[in-house]
Short mmCIF file of C-alpha atoms in Angstrom, two decimals:
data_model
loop_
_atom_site.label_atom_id
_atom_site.label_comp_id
_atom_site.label_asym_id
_atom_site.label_seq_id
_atom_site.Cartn_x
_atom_site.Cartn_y
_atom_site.Cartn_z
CA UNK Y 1 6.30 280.77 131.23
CA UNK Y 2 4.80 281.72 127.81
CA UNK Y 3 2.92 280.63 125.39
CA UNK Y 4 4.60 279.25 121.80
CA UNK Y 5 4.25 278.46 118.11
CA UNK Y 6 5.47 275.32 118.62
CA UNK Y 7 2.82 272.92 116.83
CA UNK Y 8 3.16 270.24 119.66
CA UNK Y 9 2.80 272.37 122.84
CA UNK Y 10 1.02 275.34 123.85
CA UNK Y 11 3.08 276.68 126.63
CA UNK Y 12 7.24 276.65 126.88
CA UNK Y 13 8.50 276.84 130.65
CA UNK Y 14 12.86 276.65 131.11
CA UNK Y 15 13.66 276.59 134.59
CA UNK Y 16 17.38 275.50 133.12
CA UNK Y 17 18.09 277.35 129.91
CA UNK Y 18 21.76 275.93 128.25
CA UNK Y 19 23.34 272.72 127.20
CA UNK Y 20 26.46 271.39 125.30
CA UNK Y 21 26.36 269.86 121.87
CA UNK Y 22 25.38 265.87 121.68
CA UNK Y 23 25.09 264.19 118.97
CA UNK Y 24 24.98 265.32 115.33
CA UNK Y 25 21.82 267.11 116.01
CA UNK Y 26 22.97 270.00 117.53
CA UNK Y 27 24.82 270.91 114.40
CA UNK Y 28 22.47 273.89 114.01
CA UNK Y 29 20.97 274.51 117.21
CA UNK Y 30 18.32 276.96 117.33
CA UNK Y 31 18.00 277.58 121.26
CA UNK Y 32 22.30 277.83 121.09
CA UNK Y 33 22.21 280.57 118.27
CA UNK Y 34 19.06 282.07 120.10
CA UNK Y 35 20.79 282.66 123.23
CA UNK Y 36 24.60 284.19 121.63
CA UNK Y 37 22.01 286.06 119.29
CA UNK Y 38 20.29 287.68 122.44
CA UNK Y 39 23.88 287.97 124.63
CA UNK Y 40 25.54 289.62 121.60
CA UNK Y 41 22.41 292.30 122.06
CA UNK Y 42 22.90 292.49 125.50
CA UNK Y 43 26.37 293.71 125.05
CA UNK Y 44 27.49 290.80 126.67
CA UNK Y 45 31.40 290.91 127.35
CA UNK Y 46 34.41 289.32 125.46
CA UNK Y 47 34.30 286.11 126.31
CA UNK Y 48 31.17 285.47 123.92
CA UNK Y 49 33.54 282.32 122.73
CA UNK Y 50 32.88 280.91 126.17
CA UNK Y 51 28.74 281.17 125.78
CA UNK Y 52 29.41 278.67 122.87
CA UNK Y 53 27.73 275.13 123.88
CA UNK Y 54 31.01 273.53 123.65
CA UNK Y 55 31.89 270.63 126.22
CA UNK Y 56 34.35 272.85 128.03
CA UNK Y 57 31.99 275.68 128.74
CA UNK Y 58 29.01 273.37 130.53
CA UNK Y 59 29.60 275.37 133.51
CA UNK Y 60 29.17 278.35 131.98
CA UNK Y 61 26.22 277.78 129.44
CA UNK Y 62 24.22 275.42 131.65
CA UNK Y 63 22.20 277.38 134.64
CA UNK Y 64 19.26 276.54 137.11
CA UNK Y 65 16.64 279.31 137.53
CA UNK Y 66 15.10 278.64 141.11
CA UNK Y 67 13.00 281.81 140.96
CA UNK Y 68 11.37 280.04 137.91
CA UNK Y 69 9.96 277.12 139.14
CA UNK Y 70 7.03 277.97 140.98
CA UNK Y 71 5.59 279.89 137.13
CA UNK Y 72 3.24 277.29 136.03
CA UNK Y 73 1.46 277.81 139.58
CA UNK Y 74 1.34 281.03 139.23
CA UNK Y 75 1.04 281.75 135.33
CA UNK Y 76 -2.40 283.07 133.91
CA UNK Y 77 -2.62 280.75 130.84
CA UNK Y 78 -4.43 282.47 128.09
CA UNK Y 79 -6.01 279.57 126.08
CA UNK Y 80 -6.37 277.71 128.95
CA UNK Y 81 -4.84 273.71 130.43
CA UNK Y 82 -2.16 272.71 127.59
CA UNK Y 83 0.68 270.94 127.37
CA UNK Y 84 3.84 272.55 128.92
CA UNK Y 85 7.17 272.18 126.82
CA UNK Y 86 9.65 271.46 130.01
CA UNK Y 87 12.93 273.80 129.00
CA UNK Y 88 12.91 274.40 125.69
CA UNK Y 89 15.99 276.21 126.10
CA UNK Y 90 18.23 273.42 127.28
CA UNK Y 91 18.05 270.06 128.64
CA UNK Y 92 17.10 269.02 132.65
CA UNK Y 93 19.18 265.87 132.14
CA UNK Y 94 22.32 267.89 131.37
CA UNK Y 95 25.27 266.47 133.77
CA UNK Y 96 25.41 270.18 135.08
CA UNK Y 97 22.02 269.87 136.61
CA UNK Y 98 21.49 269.02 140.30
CA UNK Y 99 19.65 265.83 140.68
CA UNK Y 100 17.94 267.67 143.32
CA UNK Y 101 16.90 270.47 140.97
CA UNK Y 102 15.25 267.85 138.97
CA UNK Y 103 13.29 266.35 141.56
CA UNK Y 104 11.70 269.63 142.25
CA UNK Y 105 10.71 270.11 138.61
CA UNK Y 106 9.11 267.00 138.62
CA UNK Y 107 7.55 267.98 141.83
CA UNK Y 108 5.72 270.67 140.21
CA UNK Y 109 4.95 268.90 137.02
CA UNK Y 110 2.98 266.67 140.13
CA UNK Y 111 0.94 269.61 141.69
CA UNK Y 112 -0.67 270.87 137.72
CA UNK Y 113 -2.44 268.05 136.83
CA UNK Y 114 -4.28 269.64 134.34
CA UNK Y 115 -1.74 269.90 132.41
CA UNK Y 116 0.29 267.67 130.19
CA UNK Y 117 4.37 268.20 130.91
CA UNK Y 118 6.62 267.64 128.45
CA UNK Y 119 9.96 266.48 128.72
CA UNK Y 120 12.38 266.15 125.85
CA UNK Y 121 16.26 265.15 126.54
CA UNK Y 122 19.41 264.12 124.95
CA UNK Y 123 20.43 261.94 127.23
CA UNK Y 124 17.99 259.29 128.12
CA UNK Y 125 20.00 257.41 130.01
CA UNK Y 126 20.33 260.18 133.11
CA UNK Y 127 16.83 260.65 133.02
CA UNK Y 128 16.02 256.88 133.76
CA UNK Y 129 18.54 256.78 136.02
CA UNK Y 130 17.77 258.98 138.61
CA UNK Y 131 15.26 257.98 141.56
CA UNK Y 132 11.81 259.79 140.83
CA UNK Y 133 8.71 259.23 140.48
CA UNK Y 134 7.25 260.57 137.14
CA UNK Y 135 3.40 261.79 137.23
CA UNK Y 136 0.70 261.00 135.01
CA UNK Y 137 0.66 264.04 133.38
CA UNK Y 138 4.48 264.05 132.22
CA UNK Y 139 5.58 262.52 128.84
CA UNK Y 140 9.30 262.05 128.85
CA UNK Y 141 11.14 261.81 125.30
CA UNK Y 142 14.32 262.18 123.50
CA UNK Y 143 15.68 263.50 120.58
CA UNK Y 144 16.90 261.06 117.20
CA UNK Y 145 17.65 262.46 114.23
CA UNK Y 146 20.16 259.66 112.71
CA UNK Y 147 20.55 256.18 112.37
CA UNK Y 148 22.88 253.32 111.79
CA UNK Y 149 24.91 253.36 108.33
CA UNK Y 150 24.79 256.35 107.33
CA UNK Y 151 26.62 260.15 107.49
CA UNK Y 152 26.20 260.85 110.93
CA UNK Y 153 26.68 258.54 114.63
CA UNK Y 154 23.91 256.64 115.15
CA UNK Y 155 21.53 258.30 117.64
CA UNK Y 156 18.85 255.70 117.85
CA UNK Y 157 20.44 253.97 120.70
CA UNK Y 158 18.30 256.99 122.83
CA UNK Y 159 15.26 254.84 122.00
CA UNK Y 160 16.38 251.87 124.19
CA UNK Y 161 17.51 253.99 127.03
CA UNK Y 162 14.26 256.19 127.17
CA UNK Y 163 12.21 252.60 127.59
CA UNK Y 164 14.25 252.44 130.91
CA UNK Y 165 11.74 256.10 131.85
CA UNK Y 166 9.47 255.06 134.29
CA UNK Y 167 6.59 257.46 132.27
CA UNK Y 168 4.95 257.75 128.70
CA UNK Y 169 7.77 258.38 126.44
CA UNK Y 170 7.89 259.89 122.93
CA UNK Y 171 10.53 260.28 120.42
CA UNK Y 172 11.33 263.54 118.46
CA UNK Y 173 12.99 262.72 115.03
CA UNK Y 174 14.06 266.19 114.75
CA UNK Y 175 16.51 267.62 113.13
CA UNK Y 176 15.52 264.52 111.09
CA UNK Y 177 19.17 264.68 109.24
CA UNK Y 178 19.25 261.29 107.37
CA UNK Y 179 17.23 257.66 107.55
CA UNK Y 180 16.54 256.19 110.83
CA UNK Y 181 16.05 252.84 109.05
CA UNK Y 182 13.90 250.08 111.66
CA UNK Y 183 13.27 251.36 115.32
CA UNK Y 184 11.71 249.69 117.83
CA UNK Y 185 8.88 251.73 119.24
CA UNK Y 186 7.69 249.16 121.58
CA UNK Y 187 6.33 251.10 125.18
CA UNK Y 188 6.36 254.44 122.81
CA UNK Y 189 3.22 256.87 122.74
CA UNK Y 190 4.01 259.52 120.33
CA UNK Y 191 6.77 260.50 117.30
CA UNK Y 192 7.45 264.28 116.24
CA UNK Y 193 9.26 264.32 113.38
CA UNK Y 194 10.37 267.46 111.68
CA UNK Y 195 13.34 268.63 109.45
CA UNK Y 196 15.97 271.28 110.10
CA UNK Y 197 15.56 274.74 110.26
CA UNK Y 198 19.06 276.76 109.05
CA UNK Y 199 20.35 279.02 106.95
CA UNK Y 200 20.61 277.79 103.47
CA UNK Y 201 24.61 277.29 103.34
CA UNK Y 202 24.08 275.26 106.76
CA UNK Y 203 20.60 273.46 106.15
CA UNK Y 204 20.72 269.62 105.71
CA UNK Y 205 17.76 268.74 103.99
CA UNK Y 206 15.21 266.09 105.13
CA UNK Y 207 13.78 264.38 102.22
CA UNK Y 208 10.20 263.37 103.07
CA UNK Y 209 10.75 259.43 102.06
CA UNK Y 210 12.50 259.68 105.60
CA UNK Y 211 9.66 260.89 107.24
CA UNK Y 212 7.22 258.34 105.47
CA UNK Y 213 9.32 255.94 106.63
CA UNK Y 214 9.01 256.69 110.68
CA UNK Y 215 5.06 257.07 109.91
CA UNK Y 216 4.78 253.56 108.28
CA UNK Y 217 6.46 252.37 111.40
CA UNK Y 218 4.04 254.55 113.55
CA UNK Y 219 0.99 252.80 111.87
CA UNK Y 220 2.63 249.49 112.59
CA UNK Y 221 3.04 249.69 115.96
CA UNK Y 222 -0.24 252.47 117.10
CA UNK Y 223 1.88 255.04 117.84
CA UNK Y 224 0.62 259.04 117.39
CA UNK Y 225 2.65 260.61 114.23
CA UNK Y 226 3.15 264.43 114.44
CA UNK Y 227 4.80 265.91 111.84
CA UNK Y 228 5.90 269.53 112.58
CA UNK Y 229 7.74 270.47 109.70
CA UNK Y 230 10.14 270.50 106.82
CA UNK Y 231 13.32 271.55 106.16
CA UNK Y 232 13.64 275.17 105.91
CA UNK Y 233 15.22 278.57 107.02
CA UNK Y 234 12.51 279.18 109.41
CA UNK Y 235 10.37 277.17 111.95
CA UNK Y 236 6.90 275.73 111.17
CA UNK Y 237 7.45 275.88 107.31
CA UNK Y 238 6.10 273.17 105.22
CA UNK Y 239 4.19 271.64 107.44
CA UNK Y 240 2.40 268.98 105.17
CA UNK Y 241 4.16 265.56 104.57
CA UNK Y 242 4.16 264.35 101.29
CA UNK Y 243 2.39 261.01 101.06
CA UNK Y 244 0.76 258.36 99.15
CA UNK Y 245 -2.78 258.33 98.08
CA UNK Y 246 -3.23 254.68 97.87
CA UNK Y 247 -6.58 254.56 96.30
CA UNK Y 248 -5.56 256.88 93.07
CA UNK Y 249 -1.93 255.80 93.43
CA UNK Y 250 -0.74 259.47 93.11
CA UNK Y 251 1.16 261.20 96.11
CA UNK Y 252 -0.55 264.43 97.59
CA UNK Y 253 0.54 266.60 100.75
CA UNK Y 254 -1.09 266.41 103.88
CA UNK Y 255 -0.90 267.44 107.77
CA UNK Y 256 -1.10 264.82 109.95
CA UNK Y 257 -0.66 266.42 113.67
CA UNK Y 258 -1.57 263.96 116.14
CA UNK Y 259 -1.43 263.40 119.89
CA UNK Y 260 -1.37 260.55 122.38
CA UNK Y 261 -4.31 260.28 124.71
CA UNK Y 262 -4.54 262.80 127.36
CA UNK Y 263 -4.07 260.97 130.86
CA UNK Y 264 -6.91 260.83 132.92
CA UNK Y 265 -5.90 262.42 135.65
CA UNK Y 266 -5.39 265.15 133.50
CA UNK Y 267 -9.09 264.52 132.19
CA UNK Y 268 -10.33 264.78 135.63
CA UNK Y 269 -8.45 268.07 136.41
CA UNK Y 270 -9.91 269.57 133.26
CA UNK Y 271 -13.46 268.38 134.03
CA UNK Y 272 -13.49 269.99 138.09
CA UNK Y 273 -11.98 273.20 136.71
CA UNK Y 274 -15.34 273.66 134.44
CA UNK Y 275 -17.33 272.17 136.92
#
C-alpha cells in the first residue's frame, strides 16, 4: 500500500503486479517500462527480453502477492478513508490470475468499507464472468482509448462487456489515442479521460476535441467527467481541458475533476469512525 499522485485515487494497492499487452493502449505502457526500468536496476539477469509484457511471457510477468493482501487492513493511511486504486501495476482479470485469488481480493475490498476500491481492467469480459459478489464500496471499470474507424482496433466493445459487472462501473479513456466517436454509457457512473504520457518520438497526441467529445456525452447521459490529463512526457501535465465558454463564445481551459457519489455504506463507515 501507498499513497499516489494519481488525481483519481488516493491510495495504490497491487496484490498482482504484471500483465501482457491488449489492445492498442498498451503501446506505451507506463507500469511495463516501470517495472524493466526497476529490474534493469536490480541487476536482474539476461533474460530481461522475457520480463517484456509480451503474450508468451504471461507466466513470467504476471505474479500474485499473497503476503500483500491483508495491507489495506493493516496500512496506517495518512490522509485518512480514500479511494484505493486495486493493482495499478497490472490487471486482476489477467488469464494468469487464479479465480480464487480474485475472490479473496474482493473479499477484502468487503471488510474496508470505508473505503472506495477501485478496479480498472482490460478485459471486462473475465471480470463479469466470474461468480462474485462485488461490494458497495468497489467501482469496477475498464480501459478505452480507441474507437471504430479509425488508426487503431476498436476498443469500445469493453463498454458492453463491463455492463455485464455486477457493480458501479466506470470507463477510463486513457491513453485516449484517437476519437471514440458515440458510446453508450447507459449503467455507467464515472469517465477518466486522459492523454498519453511518452517520450516525444513515441507520444501519440490526444487532441482535446476528443476529450470534449466524451464530456458532451457525459453531460448527456449524468455521468461524472474526470479529466486527468494531457498528452505529455510526464504524468499529471496539462491538466485543464480546453473548452467552450458558451456565453462569450471564446474557448478557455479549465479542470473539471469530478467523482461519482460515494456509496453509503461507505458514508456510514466514515461517519462511526469520527463518531
Amino acid at each position: 500500500m501507498q499513497t499516489t499522485n494519481i488525481s483519481w485515487c488516493d491510495y495504490s494497492w497491487s496484490p498482482v503486479t504484471g500483465c501482457t499487452r491488449h489492445g492498442p493502449e498498451c503501446q506505451n505502457c507506463w507500469a511495463e517500462a516501470f517495472t524493466r526500468r526497476q529490474a534493469a536496476r536490480e541487476d536482474a539477469p539476461e533474460y530481461m527480453d522475457d520480463l517484456a509484457w509480451t503474450q508468451e511471457n504471461a507466466e513470467v510477468v504476471v505474479d500474485t502477492h499473497a503476503d500483500r493482501l491483508d495491507d489495506p487492513l493493516d496500512y496506517t493511511y495518512p490522509d485518512g478513508p480514500g479511494r484505493i486504486f486495486v493493482v495499478s501495476m497490472g490487471d486482476l482479470f489477467h488469464r494468469e490470475v487464479p479465480t480464487s485469488f480474485i475472490r479473496r481480493v474482493v473479499a477484502v475490498a468487503r471488510q474496508c468499507p470505508e473505503h472506495e476500491f477501485v478496479f480498472l481492467t482490460k478485459r471486462p469480459e473475465r471480470a463479469a464472468d466470474i461468480d462474485v459478489a462485488w461490494p458497495e464500496n468497489a467501482i469496477v471499470g475498464t480501459s478505452v482509448g480507441s474507437g471504430p474507424g479509425g488508426e487503431y482496433p476498436d476498443t469500445t466493445h469493453r463498454i458492453d462487456a463491463l455492463r455485464d459487472v455486477d457493480a458501479r462501473r466506470w470507463v477510463s479513456f486513457e491513453p485516449l489515442i484517437e476519437p471514440v466517436g458515440e458510446v453508450d454509457l447507459s449503467h455507467i457512473d464515472w469517465a477518466v479521460v486522459g492523454g498519453e504520457n511518452a517520450a516525444d518520438a513515441d507520444r501519440r497526441e490526444m487532441d482535446h476535441a476528443w476529450a470534449r467529445d466524451i464530456l458532451r456525452q457525459c453531460r448527456r447521459d449524468d455521468v461524472a467527467f474526470h479529466f486527468k490529463q494531457s498528452s505529455a512526457a510526464t504524468n499529471e501535465s496539462g491538466t485543464r481541458l480546453t473548452v467552450e465558454n458558451e456565453q462569450y463564445g471564446v474557448y478557455e481551459q479549465r479542470e473539471i475533476r469530478e467523482y461519482p457519489p460515494v456509496p453509503d455504506v461507505t458514508e456510514r463507515a466514515r461517519q462511526e469512525l469520527t463518531a
